Amino acid sequence: MTSTGPERPLDPTFTALPYRRLADAALNRARDFGATHADFRFERLRYQDLTVRDGALEGASDREVLGYAVRVIHQGAWGFASGVTLTEGGAVAVAETALAVAQVATAMTREPVQLAHEPVYDDVTWVSAYEVNPLDVPLADKVALLTEWTGDLLGRGPVQHSTGLLHQVQENKFYADLHGTITTQQRVRIEPEFEVHGTGPAGFDAMRTIAPPVGRGWEYLTGDLRDWRAELEELPTLLEEKLAAPSVEAGRYDLVIHPSNLWLTIHESIGHATELDRALGYEANYAGTSFATPDQLGTLQYGTPVMNVTGDRTVPHGLSTVGFDDEGVAGQQWDIVKDGVLVGYQLDRSMAAANGIERSNGCAYADSPGHIPIQRMANVSLQPAPDGPDTEGLISQVERGIYVVGDKSWSIDMQRYNFQFTGQRFYAIKDGKLAGMLRDVAYQATTTEFWGSMEAVGGPQTWELGGAFNCGKAQPGQVASVSHGCPSALFRDVNILNTTAEAGSQEQ
């Protein structure tokens, strides 16, 4: 066995499970039936969620998912089944069910399923980059930290309530297929979030931390990676300023958008829009298709020439970062938008083969052993300008505008085209300098109009990795975690809505 990732050990309580014997039994059965492809995926997922409020524990939950899945291509059609019985007989039965499903599906399959070629990886391991598995930290230690932090916020300034959430996941996967690829992987991810609530002259409001979820361990909260105490310390002041801020005057403004907000716009308007199954219309019921159809590949002017977007399953600490996807395809980085033009999609092996693409870029993922892998989002990121300015340098280029920090709500249509986004903090910009906070702000545009208004991106010193812990897709629904890196960026002449006025107009 060889390792392609950092030198961290696999969890021995996972490696003690009998997945290799089950894989041999299932794959041999599929081979006996003449399957042209078969893969076996064994998974254990451990979850722990903590909720604190006003310095006291409000809820804690632990959950574990354990099982395996067999996927086959037989007589040109897909078959799939999953099980939880950890015996060779159980694995054979699951393989036979998958084969039976394929036989039924053959009559409904118009074109035989083909898979793009991928090299064989002979028994390799990959472990994500973290120092301390948060699920190995005593629960009492985690509760003590969260209750201390939220308790310290209570009663400061306008703060009437404070909440804290902590989501933690350990994901182990073993994959083997008929062609000889065998991979064993372990990923850890964590999402801390803190929020304060209060009332002012304009009513109730809240202010939340902007720290993103990450593919790191417990060191994210207790190490030197982020100054959590400083970020928490400023929340009451930020909330007080927001409660007293004037409501924005709707109109057109230049925007400087911080990565803590821009990642979400990338996720919705680029990430989902460049999933090939959406672009082809195969994925439609859950969040729609895409305006960025394949006939426009290489010609669609997605944005300005400073727009360069990559798909990436290799970036350290990314939530979608893997050594290998759920089809045994090695993690890669590739171009999606180059110099403002659409040049690539996210895809899996069957999507690649069906569309004449030589190799999958490794976007197959299933969120549990009970689900079939589907094409899911890579870490889709906007690249910085190598010698670009810092955020203050971008703000200095704005005479009248708004600086946007932190994500909040969003809305986008079923073709990923017309959208609007709000945020945590909005600051007026006057003559190149910040001039106090605003409230009730949302920016609205079409995807190509918005990215076509991006005049400049910041340098590498402004680049940050944001992300989402629970992105939904498919029916039955599946969730996946994904990161989006981006620099601060300057957009010209963007339409700004007053959300309070908009809500009032809707009631009339």
Short mmCIF file of C-alpha atoms in Angstrom, two decimals:
data_model
loop_
_atom_site.label_atom_id
_atom_site.label_comp_id
_atom_site.label_asym_id
_atom_site.label_seq_id
_atom_site.Cartn_x
_atom_site.Cartn_y
_atom_site.Cartn_z
CA MET A 1 0.00 0.00 0.00
CA THR A 2 1.31 3.46 -0.89
CA SER A 3 0.23 6.91 0.30
CA THR A 4 -0.37 9.95 -1.92
CA GLY A 5 -1.33 12.34 0.87
CA PRO A 6 0.10 13.77 4.07
CA GLU A 7 1.67 11.32 6.47
CA ARG A 8 -1.27 10.90 8.84
CA PRO A 9 -2.58 7.49 9.81
CA LEU A 10 -5.94 6.10 8.85
CA ASP A 11 -8.31 5.57 11.75
CA PRO A 12 -7.58 2.01 12.99
CA THR A 13 -11.24 1.55 13.95
CA PHE A 14 -12.04 1.96 10.24
CA THR A 15 -9.21 -0.15 8.85
CA ALA A 16 -10.29 -2.97 11.19
CA LEU A 17 -13.56 -3.28 9.28
CA PRO A 18 -13.82 -6.15 6.73
CA TYR A 19 -14.20 -4.03 3.60
CA ARG A 20 -11.51 -5.81 1.57
CA ARG A 21 -13.16 -9.20 1.95
CA LEU A 22 -16.55 -7.71 1.09
CA ALA A 23 -15.11 -5.98 -1.97
CA ASP A 24 -13.55 -9.18 -3.27
CA ALA A 25 -16.82 -11.06 -2.83
CA ALA A 26 -18.94 -8.39 -4.54
CA LEU A 27 -16.57 -7.72 -7.44
CA ASN A 28 -16.02 -11.42 -8.14
CA ARG A 29 -19.78 -11.89 -8.35
CA ALA A 30 -20.08 -9.00 -10.80
CA ARG A 31 -17.24 -10.46 -12.86
CA ASP A 32 -18.94 -13.86 -12.93
CA PHE A 33 -22.03 -12.22 -14.45
CA GLY A 34 -19.98 -10.50 -17.15
CA ALA A 35 -20.23 -6.92 -15.90
CA THR A 36 -18.02 -4.62 -17.98
CA HIS A 37 -17.51 -2.39 -14.95
CA ALA A 38 -18.14 -2.83 -11.24
CA ASP A 39 -17.05 -0.79 -8.27
CA PHE A 40 -17.41 -1.32 -4.53
CA ARG A 41 -17.52 1.61 -2.10
CA PHE A 42 -17.41 1.11 1.66
CA GLU A 43 -18.03 4.18 3.85
CA ARG A 44 -18.14 5.22 7.46
CA LEU A 45 -19.24 8.79 8.24
CA ARG A 46 -19.13 10.18 11.77
CA TYR A 47 -20.96 13.43 12.57
CA GLN A 48 -21.11 15.52 15.72
CA ASP A 49 -23.09 18.78 16.07
CA LEU A 50 -23.05 21.13 19.07
CA THR A 51 -25.32 24.13 19.72
CA VAL A 52 -24.79 26.65 22.52
CA ARG A 53 -26.86 29.70 23.43
CA ASP A 54 -26.10 32.47 25.92
CA GLY A 55 -23.23 30.56 27.53
CA ALA A 56 -25.06 27.23 27.96
CA LEU A 57 -25.21 24.00 25.98
CA GLU A 58 -28.49 23.79 24.08
CA GLY A 59 -27.96 20.61 22.09
CA ALA A 60 -25.45 17.91 21.13
CA SER A 61 -25.83 15.04 18.72
CA ASP A 62 -23.68 12.23 17.36
CA ARG A 63 -24.49 10.19 14.28
CA GLU A 64 -22.68 7.47 12.37
CA VAL A 65 -23.43 6.05 8.91
CA LEU A 66 -21.82 2.73 7.94
CA GLY A 67 -22.42 0.58 4.89
CA TYR A 68 -21.36 -0.22 1.33
CA ALA A 69 -22.53 0.10 -2.25
CA VAL A 70 -22.01 -1.84 -5.46
CA ARG A 71 -22.34 -0.17 -8.84
CA VAL A 72 -22.16 -2.10 -12.10
CA ILE A 73 -22.39 -1.59 -15.85
CA HIS A 74 -24.01 -4.70 -17.27
CA GLN A 75 -25.50 -5.08 -20.73
CA GLY A 76 -24.74 -1.39 -21.27
CA ALA A 77 -26.82 -0.12 -18.32
CA TRP A 78 -26.14 1.08 -14.80
CA GLY A 79 -27.12 -1.02 -11.79
CA PHE A 80 -26.76 0.01 -8.17
CA ALA A 81 -27.52 -1.42 -4.73
CA SER A 82 -26.29 -0.92 -1.19
CA GLY A 83 -26.25 -2.84 2.08
CA VAL A 84 -25.16 -2.92 5.70
CA THR A 85 -24.63 -6.63 6.37
CA LEU A 86 -20.88 -7.02 6.94
CA THR A 87 -20.54 -10.55 5.58
CA GLU A 88 -19.31 -11.88 2.26
CA GLY A 89 -22.76 -13.35 1.66
CA GLY A 90 -24.30 -9.95 2.23
CA ALA A 91 -21.90 -8.33 -0.27
CA VAL A 92 -22.68 -10.99 -2.89
CA ALA A 93 -26.40 -10.39 -2.42
CA VAL A 94 -25.93 -6.63 -2.90
CA ALA A 95 -23.90 -7.26 -6.07
CA GLU A 96 -26.64 -9.53 -7.42
CA THR A 97 -29.24 -6.86 -6.72
CA ALA A 98 -27.15 -4.30 -8.59
CA LEU A 99 -26.87 -6.69 -11.54
CA ALA A 100 -30.62 -7.27 -11.50
CA VAL A 101 -31.22 -3.50 -11.53
CA ALA A 102 -28.94 -3.20 -14.57
CA GLN A 103 -30.86 -5.92 -16.40
CA VAL A 104 -34.10 -4.00 -15.85
CA ALA A 105 -32.49 -0.72 -16.83
CA THR A 106 -31.17 -2.13 -20.10
CA ALA A 107 -34.58 -1.78 -21.73
CA MET A 108 -34.65 1.92 -20.83
CA THR A 109 -31.06 2.72 -21.83
CA ARG A 110 -30.81 4.26 -25.30
CA GLU A 111 -27.00 4.44 -25.48
CA PRO A 112 -24.68 1.93 -23.76
CA VAL A 113 -22.92 3.51 -20.78
CA GLN A 114 -19.23 4.15 -21.37
CA LEU A 115 -16.62 5.42 -18.90
CA ALA A 116 -13.69 7.68 -19.76
CA HIS A 117 -10.33 6.01 -19.21
CA GLU A 118 -8.53 6.50 -15.91
CA PRO A 119 -5.17 4.99 -14.87
CA VAL A 120 -5.26 2.19 -12.30
CA TYR A 121 -4.20 3.16 -8.76
CA ASP A 122 -2.93 0.12 -6.94
CA ASP A 123 -3.93 0.22 -3.26
CA VAL A 124 -3.20 3.85 -2.38
CA THR A 125 -4.19 5.85 0.71
CA TRP A 126 -4.93 9.54 1.08
CA VAL A 127 -5.60 11.53 4.27
CA SER A 128 -6.65 15.18 4.29
CA ALA A 129 -4.52 17.89 5.93
CA TYR A 130 -5.39 18.33 9.60
CA GLU A 131 -3.60 18.06 12.93
CA VAL A 132 -6.22 17.03 15.51
CA ASN A 133 -9.36 15.09 14.60
CA PRO A 134 -12.13 17.11 16.32
CA LEU A 135 -14.08 13.92 16.97
CA ASP A 136 -11.19 12.70 19.12
CA VAL A 137 -11.38 15.80 21.39
CA PRO A 138 -13.36 15.24 24.62
CA LEU A 139 -16.89 16.61 24.33
CA ALA A 140 -16.51 18.49 27.63
CA ASP A 141 -13.54 20.46 26.25
CA LYS A 142 -15.52 21.54 23.18
CA VAL A 143 -18.59 22.52 25.17
CA ALA A 144 -16.44 24.47 27.65
CA LEU A 145 -14.85 26.52 24.85
CA LEU A 146 -18.12 27.29 23.06
CA THR A 147 -20.04 28.20 26.23
CA GLU A 148 -17.20 30.45 27.40
CA TRP A 149 -17.11 32.32 24.11
CA THR A 150 -20.86 32.83 23.81
CA GLY A 151 -21.17 33.65 27.52
CA ASP A 152 -18.55 36.39 27.20
CA LEU A 153 -20.59 38.06 24.45
CA LEU A 154 -23.84 38.20 26.38
CA GLY A 155 -24.87 41.66 27.57
CA ARG A 156 -22.08 43.50 25.81
CA GLY A 157 -23.42 46.58 24.04
CA PRO A 158 -26.70 45.71 22.32
CA VAL A 159 -26.17 41.93 22.55
CA GLN A 160 -29.27 40.28 24.02
CA HIS A 161 -28.50 36.76 22.85
CA SER A 162 -25.46 34.91 21.52
CA THR A 163 -25.34 31.55 19.75
CA GLY A 164 -22.64 29.16 18.67
CA LEU A 165 -22.72 26.15 16.31
CA LEU A 166 -20.05 23.56 15.69
CA HIS A 167 -20.39 20.90 12.99
CA GLN A 168 -17.72 18.19 12.69
CA VAL A 169 -17.36 15.33 10.19
CA GLN A 170 -14.96 12.43 9.73
CA GLU A 171 -15.39 10.66 6.39
CA ASN A 172 -13.69 7.35 5.57
CA LYS A 173 -14.06 5.70 2.14
CA PHE A 174 -12.67 2.51 0.66
CA TYR A 175 -13.06 2.10 -3.12
CA ALA A 176 -12.21 -0.87 -5.34
CA ASP A 177 -13.16 -1.70 -8.93
CA LEU A 178 -12.83 -4.52 -11.44
CA HIS A 179 -9.98 -2.75 -13.24
CA GLY A 180 -7.68 -2.96 -10.20
CA THR A 181 -7.94 0.48 -8.59
CA ILE A 182 -8.05 0.38 -4.79
CA THR A 183 -8.11 3.57 -2.70
CA THR A 184 -8.62 4.23 1.01
CA GLN A 185 -9.25 7.80 2.18
CA GLN A 186 -9.94 9.81 5.29
CA ARG A 187 -11.20 13.40 5.41
CA VAL A 188 -11.98 15.69 8.35
CA ARG A 189 -13.91 18.95 8.18
CA ILE A 190 -15.22 21.46 10.71
CA GLU A 191 -17.64 24.41 10.67
CA PRO A 192 -17.74 26.83 13.63
CA GLU A 193 -20.22 29.74 13.56
CA PHE A 194 -21.02 32.40 16.15
CA GLU A 195 -23.76 35.05 16.06
CA VAL A 196 -25.00 37.86 18.30
CA HIS A 197 -28.52 39.30 18.32
CA GLY A 198 -29.92 42.62 19.50
CA THR A 199 -32.44 45.38 18.84
CA GLY A 200 -32.02 49.03 17.93
CA PRO A 201 -34.11 51.93 16.64
CA ALA A 202 -34.79 50.07 13.37
CA GLY A 203 -35.67 46.80 15.10
CA PHE A 204 -34.02 43.40 15.51
CA ASP A 205 -30.81 42.41 13.75
CA ALA A 206 -27.87 40.02 14.01
CA MET A 207 -24.14 39.91 13.28
CA ARG A 208 -22.22 36.71 12.53
CA THR A 209 -18.59 35.68 12.32
CA ILE A 210 -17.20 35.43 8.78
CA ALA A 211 -14.83 32.51 9.44
CA PRO A 212 -15.47 29.82 6.80
CA PRO A 213 -15.90 26.06 7.24
CA VAL A 214 -12.64 24.28 6.41
CA GLY A 215 -11.03 20.93 5.86
CA ARG A 216 -9.04 21.21 9.07
CA GLY A 217 -9.19 19.77 12.57
CA TRP A 218 -9.68 21.08 16.10
CA GLU A 219 -6.56 23.25 15.66
CA TYR A 220 -8.76 25.61 13.60
CA LEU A 221 -10.38 26.77 16.85
CA THR A 222 -7.50 26.52 19.32
CA GLY A 223 -4.33 27.07 17.27
CA ASP A 224 -2.78 30.11 15.59
CA LEU A 225 -4.65 29.74 12.31
CA ARG A 226 -7.29 32.35 13.15
CA ASP A 227 -7.70 34.96 15.89
CA TRP A 228 -11.13 33.86 17.07
CA ARG A 229 -11.09 36.01 20.20
CA ALA A 230 -10.45 39.14 18.16
CA GLU A 231 -13.23 38.24 15.72
CA LEU A 232 -15.67 37.58 18.56
CA GLU A 233 -14.54 40.69 20.42
CA GLU A 234 -15.65 42.98 17.59
CA LEU A 235 -19.09 41.40 17.07
CA PRO A 236 -20.95 43.60 19.66
CA THR A 237 -19.44 46.78 18.17
CA LEU A 238 -20.29 45.69 14.64
CA LEU A 239 -23.85 44.86 15.67
CA GLU A 240 -24.24 48.23 17.41
CA GLU A 241 -23.01 50.02 14.29
CA LYS A 242 -25.34 48.01 12.07
CA LEU A 243 -28.36 48.70 14.28
CA ALA A 244 -27.69 52.45 14.03
CA ALA A 245 -26.73 52.47 10.33
CA PRO A 246 -28.81 54.35 7.75
CA SER A 247 -30.80 52.38 5.23
CA VAL A 248 -29.19 52.29 1.79
CA GLU A 249 -30.53 54.43 -1.03
CA ALA A 250 -31.31 52.10 -3.92
CA GLY A 251 -29.43 52.76 -7.14
CA ARG A 252 -26.26 51.86 -8.98
CA TYR A 253 -22.96 51.69 -7.13
CA ASP A 254 -19.43 50.42 -7.57
CA LEU A 255 -18.78 47.45 -5.28
CA VAL A 256 -15.70 46.07 -3.58
CA ILE A 257 -16.57 42.57 -2.39
CA HIS A 258 -14.61 40.71 0.26
CA PRO A 259 -13.95 36.94 -0.22
CA SER A 260 -16.23 36.19 2.75
CA ASN A 261 -19.15 37.31 0.56
CA LEU A 262 -17.92 36.69 -2.99
CA TRP A 263 -17.44 32.93 -2.47
CA LEU A 264 -21.22 32.45 -2.33
CA THR A 265 -21.78 34.37 -5.57
CA ILE A 266 -19.16 32.14 -7.20
CA HIS A 267 -20.87 29.04 -5.82
CA GLU A 268 -24.31 29.92 -7.16
CA SER A 269 -23.51 31.67 -10.44
CA ILE A 270 -20.38 29.78 -11.57
CA GLY A 271 -20.09 26.58 -9.53
CA HIS A 272 -23.59 25.28 -10.15
CA ALA A 273 -23.81 26.80 -13.62
CA THR A 274 -20.76 24.87 -14.88
CA GLU A 275 -21.84 21.41 -13.72
CA LEU A 276 -22.13 19.55 -17.01
CA ASP A 277 -25.21 17.57 -15.97
CA ARG A 278 -27.05 20.86 -15.34
CA ALA A 279 -25.74 22.39 -18.57
CA LEU A 280 -27.07 19.35 -20.48
CA GLY A 281 -30.42 19.53 -18.71
CA TYR A 282 -30.05 16.17 -16.90
CA GLU A 283 -30.21 17.85 -13.48
CA ALA A 284 -33.18 20.15 -13.31
CA ASN A 285 -35.56 19.50 -10.41
CA TYR A 286 -33.16 20.50 -7.63
CA ALA A 287 -31.97 24.07 -8.29
CA GLY A 288 -32.44 24.05 -12.04
CA THR A 289 -30.31 23.73 -15.13
CA SER A 290 -27.84 26.28 -16.53
CA PHE A 291 -27.67 29.09 -19.05
CA ALA A 292 -24.04 28.08 -19.80
CA THR A 293 -24.86 25.34 -22.34
CA PRO A 294 -22.17 23.25 -24.10
CA ASP A 295 -22.76 24.90 -27.49
CA GLN A 296 -21.27 28.05 -25.93
CA LEU A 297 -18.07 26.36 -24.71
CA GLY A 298 -15.12 28.41 -25.89
CA THR A 299 -17.24 31.39 -26.93
CA LEU A 300 -19.41 32.46 -23.98
CA GLN A 301 -18.08 35.72 -22.55
CA TYR A 302 -18.71 34.90 -18.89
CA GLY A 303 -16.93 37.98 -17.56
CA THR A 304 -14.12 40.41 -18.12
CA PRO A 305 -10.58 39.31 -19.09
CA VAL A 306 -9.47 39.51 -15.44
CA MET A 307 -11.82 36.60 -14.65
CA ASN A 308 -10.00 33.27 -14.33
CA VAL A 309 -11.83 30.43 -12.56
CA THR A 310 -10.54 26.95 -11.85
CA GLY A 311 -12.08 23.70 -10.67
CA ASP A 312 -9.81 22.12 -8.09
CA ARG A 313 -9.99 18.95 -6.02
CA THR A 314 -6.44 19.35 -4.70
CA VAL A 315 -6.28 22.68 -2.82
CA PRO A 316 -5.15 22.12 0.81
CA HIS A 317 -7.98 22.32 3.36
CA GLY A 318 -10.67 22.56 0.67
CA LEU A 319 -14.00 21.01 1.62
CA SER A 320 -14.22 19.26 -1.78
CA THR A 321 -10.56 18.25 -1.78
CA VAL A 322 -9.93 14.50 -2.21
CA GLY A 323 -7.16 12.20 -3.31
CA PHE A 324 -9.63 10.29 -5.53
CA ASP A 325 -13.29 10.74 -6.35
CA ASP A 326 -15.98 8.06 -5.99
CA GLU A 327 -15.08 6.61 -9.40
CA GLY A 328 -11.37 6.21 -8.61
CA VAL A 329 -10.34 9.34 -10.54
CA ALA A 330 -7.35 11.22 -9.11
CA GLY A 331 -7.88 14.81 -7.85
CA GLN A 332 -7.06 17.49 -10.43
CA GLN A 333 -7.13 21.23 -11.16
CA TRP A 334 -8.46 22.59 -14.46
CA ASP A 335 -9.73 25.79 -16.09
CA ILE A 336 -13.45 26.61 -16.14
CA VAL A 337 -13.27 30.29 -17.16
CA LYS A 338 -10.10 31.56 -18.82
CA ASP A 339 -9.60 35.28 -19.48
CA GLY A 340 -13.36 35.73 -19.08
CA VAL A 341 -14.42 32.95 -21.51
CA LEU A 342 -16.14 29.65 -20.57
CA VAL A 343 -13.64 26.86 -21.33
CA GLY A 344 -14.55 23.91 -19.10
CA TYR A 345 -17.10 22.01 -17.04
CA GLN A 346 -17.19 19.81 -13.98
CA LEU A 347 -17.90 16.19 -14.93
CA ASP A 348 -17.59 12.51 -14.09
CA ARG A 349 -16.43 9.50 -16.12
CA SER A 350 -19.69 8.74 -17.94
CA MET A 351 -20.32 12.43 -18.69
CA ALA A 352 -16.80 12.69 -20.11
CA ALA A 353 -17.15 9.62 -22.33
CA ALA A 354 -20.60 10.60 -23.58
CA ASN A 355 -19.33 14.03 -24.62
CA GLY A 356 -16.06 12.98 -26.25
CA ILE A 357 -13.87 14.26 -23.44
CA GLU A 358 -10.74 12.19 -22.92
CA ARG A 359 -10.71 12.13 -19.11
CA SER A 360 -13.03 12.89 -16.18
CA ASN A 361 -11.91 15.73 -13.92
CA GLY A 362 -12.94 13.75 -10.84
CA CYS A 363 -16.29 15.19 -9.72
CA ALA A 364 -18.16 11.98 -8.78
CA TYR A 365 -19.32 11.94 -5.15
CA ALA A 366 -21.96 10.19 -3.03
CA ASP A 367 -22.82 11.52 0.40
CA SER A 368 -23.53 8.08 1.88
CA PRO A 369 -23.18 4.38 1.04
CA GLY A 370 -26.92 4.37 0.39
CA HIS A 371 -26.62 6.78 -2.54
CA ILE A 372 -25.22 6.42 -6.06
CA PRO A 373 -22.36 8.82 -6.93
CA ILE A 374 -23.48 11.86 -8.91
CA GLN A 375 -21.54 14.70 -10.45
CA ARG A 376 -20.78 17.14 -7.58
CA MET A 377 -18.98 20.42 -7.35
CA ALA A 378 -15.22 20.71 -7.09
CA ASN A 379 -13.62 23.61 -5.21
CA VAL A 380 -14.44 26.29 -7.82
CA SER A 381 -12.25 29.33 -7.26
CA LEU A 382 -11.60 32.79 -8.75
CA GLN A 383 -7.88 33.37 -9.19
CA PRO A 384 -6.15 36.52 -7.90
CA ALA A 385 -4.01 38.86 -10.01
CA PRO A 386 -0.34 37.96 -9.39
CA ASP A 387 0.58 41.58 -8.69
CA GLY A 388 -2.90 42.79 -7.75
CA PRO A 389 -3.67 45.35 -5.03
CA ASP A 390 -4.83 44.69 -1.49
CA THR A 391 -8.43 45.35 -0.49
CA GLU A 392 -7.66 48.93 0.56
CA GLY A 393 -6.10 49.48 -2.87
CA LEU A 394 -9.35 48.39 -4.54
CA ILE A 395 -11.44 50.59 -2.24
CA SER A 396 -9.21 53.56 -3.07
CA GLN A 397 -10.32 53.26 -6.73
CA VAL A 398 -14.00 53.88 -5.85
CA GLU A 399 -15.50 57.36 -5.70
CA ARG A 400 -19.02 56.28 -4.66
CA GLY A 401 -19.65 52.70 -3.75
CA ILE A 402 -20.21 49.97 -1.16
CA TYR A 403 -17.82 47.50 0.48
CA VAL A 404 -19.47 44.10 1.13
CA VAL A 405 -18.29 41.66 3.85
CA GLY A 406 -19.72 38.30 4.91
CA ASP A 407 -22.47 36.19 3.34
CA LYS A 408 -26.12 36.00 4.27
CA SER A 409 -29.09 35.29 1.98
CA TRP A 410 -29.29 34.75 -1.78
CA SER A 411 -31.71 34.09 -4.60
CA ILE A 412 -30.98 32.84 -8.12
CA ASP A 413 -33.21 31.59 -10.90
CA MET A 414 -33.43 28.06 -12.35
CA GLN A 415 -30.91 28.82 -15.11
CA ARG A 416 -28.34 30.31 -12.69
CA TYR A 417 -28.69 33.68 -14.37
CA ASN A 418 -30.76 36.32 -12.55
CA PHE A 419 -29.71 36.70 -8.92
CA GLN A 420 -29.45 38.85 -5.82
CA PHE A 421 -27.24 38.53 -2.74
CA THR A 422 -27.17 40.19 0.66
CA GLY A 423 -24.37 40.12 3.26
CA GLN A 424 -23.33 40.62 6.88
CA ARG A 425 -21.80 44.09 6.66
CA PHE A 426 -22.06 46.89 4.12
CA TYR A 427 -19.89 49.99 4.29
CA ALA A 428 -20.36 53.13 2.25
CA ILE A 429 -17.31 54.14 0.19
CA LYS A 430 -16.80 57.84 -0.47
CA ASP A 431 -13.81 59.20 -2.36
CA GLY A 432 -11.83 56.00 -1.90
CA LYS A 433 -12.42 55.55 1.82
CA LEU A 434 -14.89 53.75 4.06
CA ALA A 435 -17.58 56.08 5.39
CA GLY A 436 -19.67 54.11 7.88
CA MET A 437 -21.99 51.14 7.75
CA LEU A 438 -25.19 50.81 5.73
CA ARG A 439 -28.05 48.38 6.12
CA ASP A 440 -30.82 46.79 4.00
CA VAL A 441 -28.46 46.19 1.05
CA ALA A 442 -28.73 43.58 -1.71
CA TYR A 443 -26.86 43.54 -5.02
CA GLN A 444 -28.74 42.31 -8.08
CA ALA A 445 -27.64 41.38 -11.61
CA THR A 446 -27.52 38.67 -14.22
CA THR A 447 -24.54 36.35 -14.07
CA THR A 448 -22.82 37.64 -17.22
CA GLU A 449 -23.67 41.27 -16.43
CA PHE A 450 -22.18 40.94 -12.94
CA TRP A 451 -18.96 39.17 -13.94
CA GLY A 452 -18.76 41.47 -16.94
CA SER A 453 -18.61 44.42 -14.55
CA MET A 454 -15.59 43.04 -12.63
CA GLU A 455 -12.87 45.57 -13.36
CA ALA A 456 -10.11 44.33 -11.07
CA VAL A 457 -9.25 41.45 -8.73
CA GLY A 458 -7.02 41.73 -5.71
CA GLY A 459 -3.63 40.14 -5.29
CA PRO A 460 -2.78 36.81 -3.61
CA GLN A 461 -2.65 38.59 -0.23
CA THR A 462 -6.45 39.08 -0.42
CA TRP A 463 -7.26 35.48 -1.47
CA GLU A 464 -9.28 33.44 1.03
CA LEU A 465 -11.00 30.05 0.93
CA GLY A 466 -14.71 30.28 1.80
CA GLY A 467 -17.29 27.57 1.43
CA ALA A 468 -20.46 25.69 2.24
CA PHE A 469 -20.85 22.64 4.47
CA ASN A 470 -24.15 21.38 3.08
CA CYS A 471 -24.73 22.04 -0.63
CA GLY A 472 -27.78 20.16 -1.84
CA LYS A 473 -28.39 18.40 -5.16
CA ALA A 474 -30.24 15.49 -6.78
CA GLN A 475 -33.35 13.47 -6.01
CA PRO A 476 -33.16 11.74 -3.56
CA GLY A 477 -31.33 14.76 -2.18
CA GLN A 478 -27.64 14.55 -1.39
CA VAL A 479 -25.41 17.01 0.47
CA ALA A 480 -21.77 17.85 -0.21
CA SER A 481 -19.23 20.26 1.22
CA VAL A 482 -17.37 22.58 -1.12
CA SER A 483 -14.90 25.45 -0.86
CA HIS A 484 -14.49 28.50 -3.08
CA GLY A 485 -11.34 30.59 -3.00
CA CYS A 486 -11.32 34.16 -4.24
CA PRO A 487 -9.61 37.50 -3.81
CA SER A 488 -11.33 40.78 -3.05
CA ALA A 489 -12.68 42.20 -6.30
CA LEU A 490 -13.94 45.51 -7.75
CA PHE A 491 -17.20 45.67 -9.72
CA ARG A 492 -18.49 48.78 -11.49
CA ASP A 493 -22.03 50.10 -11.73
CA VAL A 494 -23.97 47.30 -10.00
CA ASN A 495 -27.68 47.57 -9.18
CA ILE A 496 -28.33 47.92 -5.43
CA LEU A 497 -31.73 47.14 -3.92
CA ASN A 498 -33.08 48.37 -0.58
CA THR A 499 -34.33 45.10 0.94
CA THR A 500 -36.75 46.81 3.34
CA ALA A 501 -38.31 48.82 0.53
CA GLU A 502 -38.45 45.71 -1.66
CA ALA A 503 -40.22 43.75 1.08
CA GLY A 504 -42.70 46.59 1.55
CA SER A 505 -43.43 46.79 -2.15
CA GLN A 506 -44.14 43.05 -2.22
CA GLU A 507 -46.76 43.44 0.49
CA GLN A 508 -48.71 46.01 -1.47
#
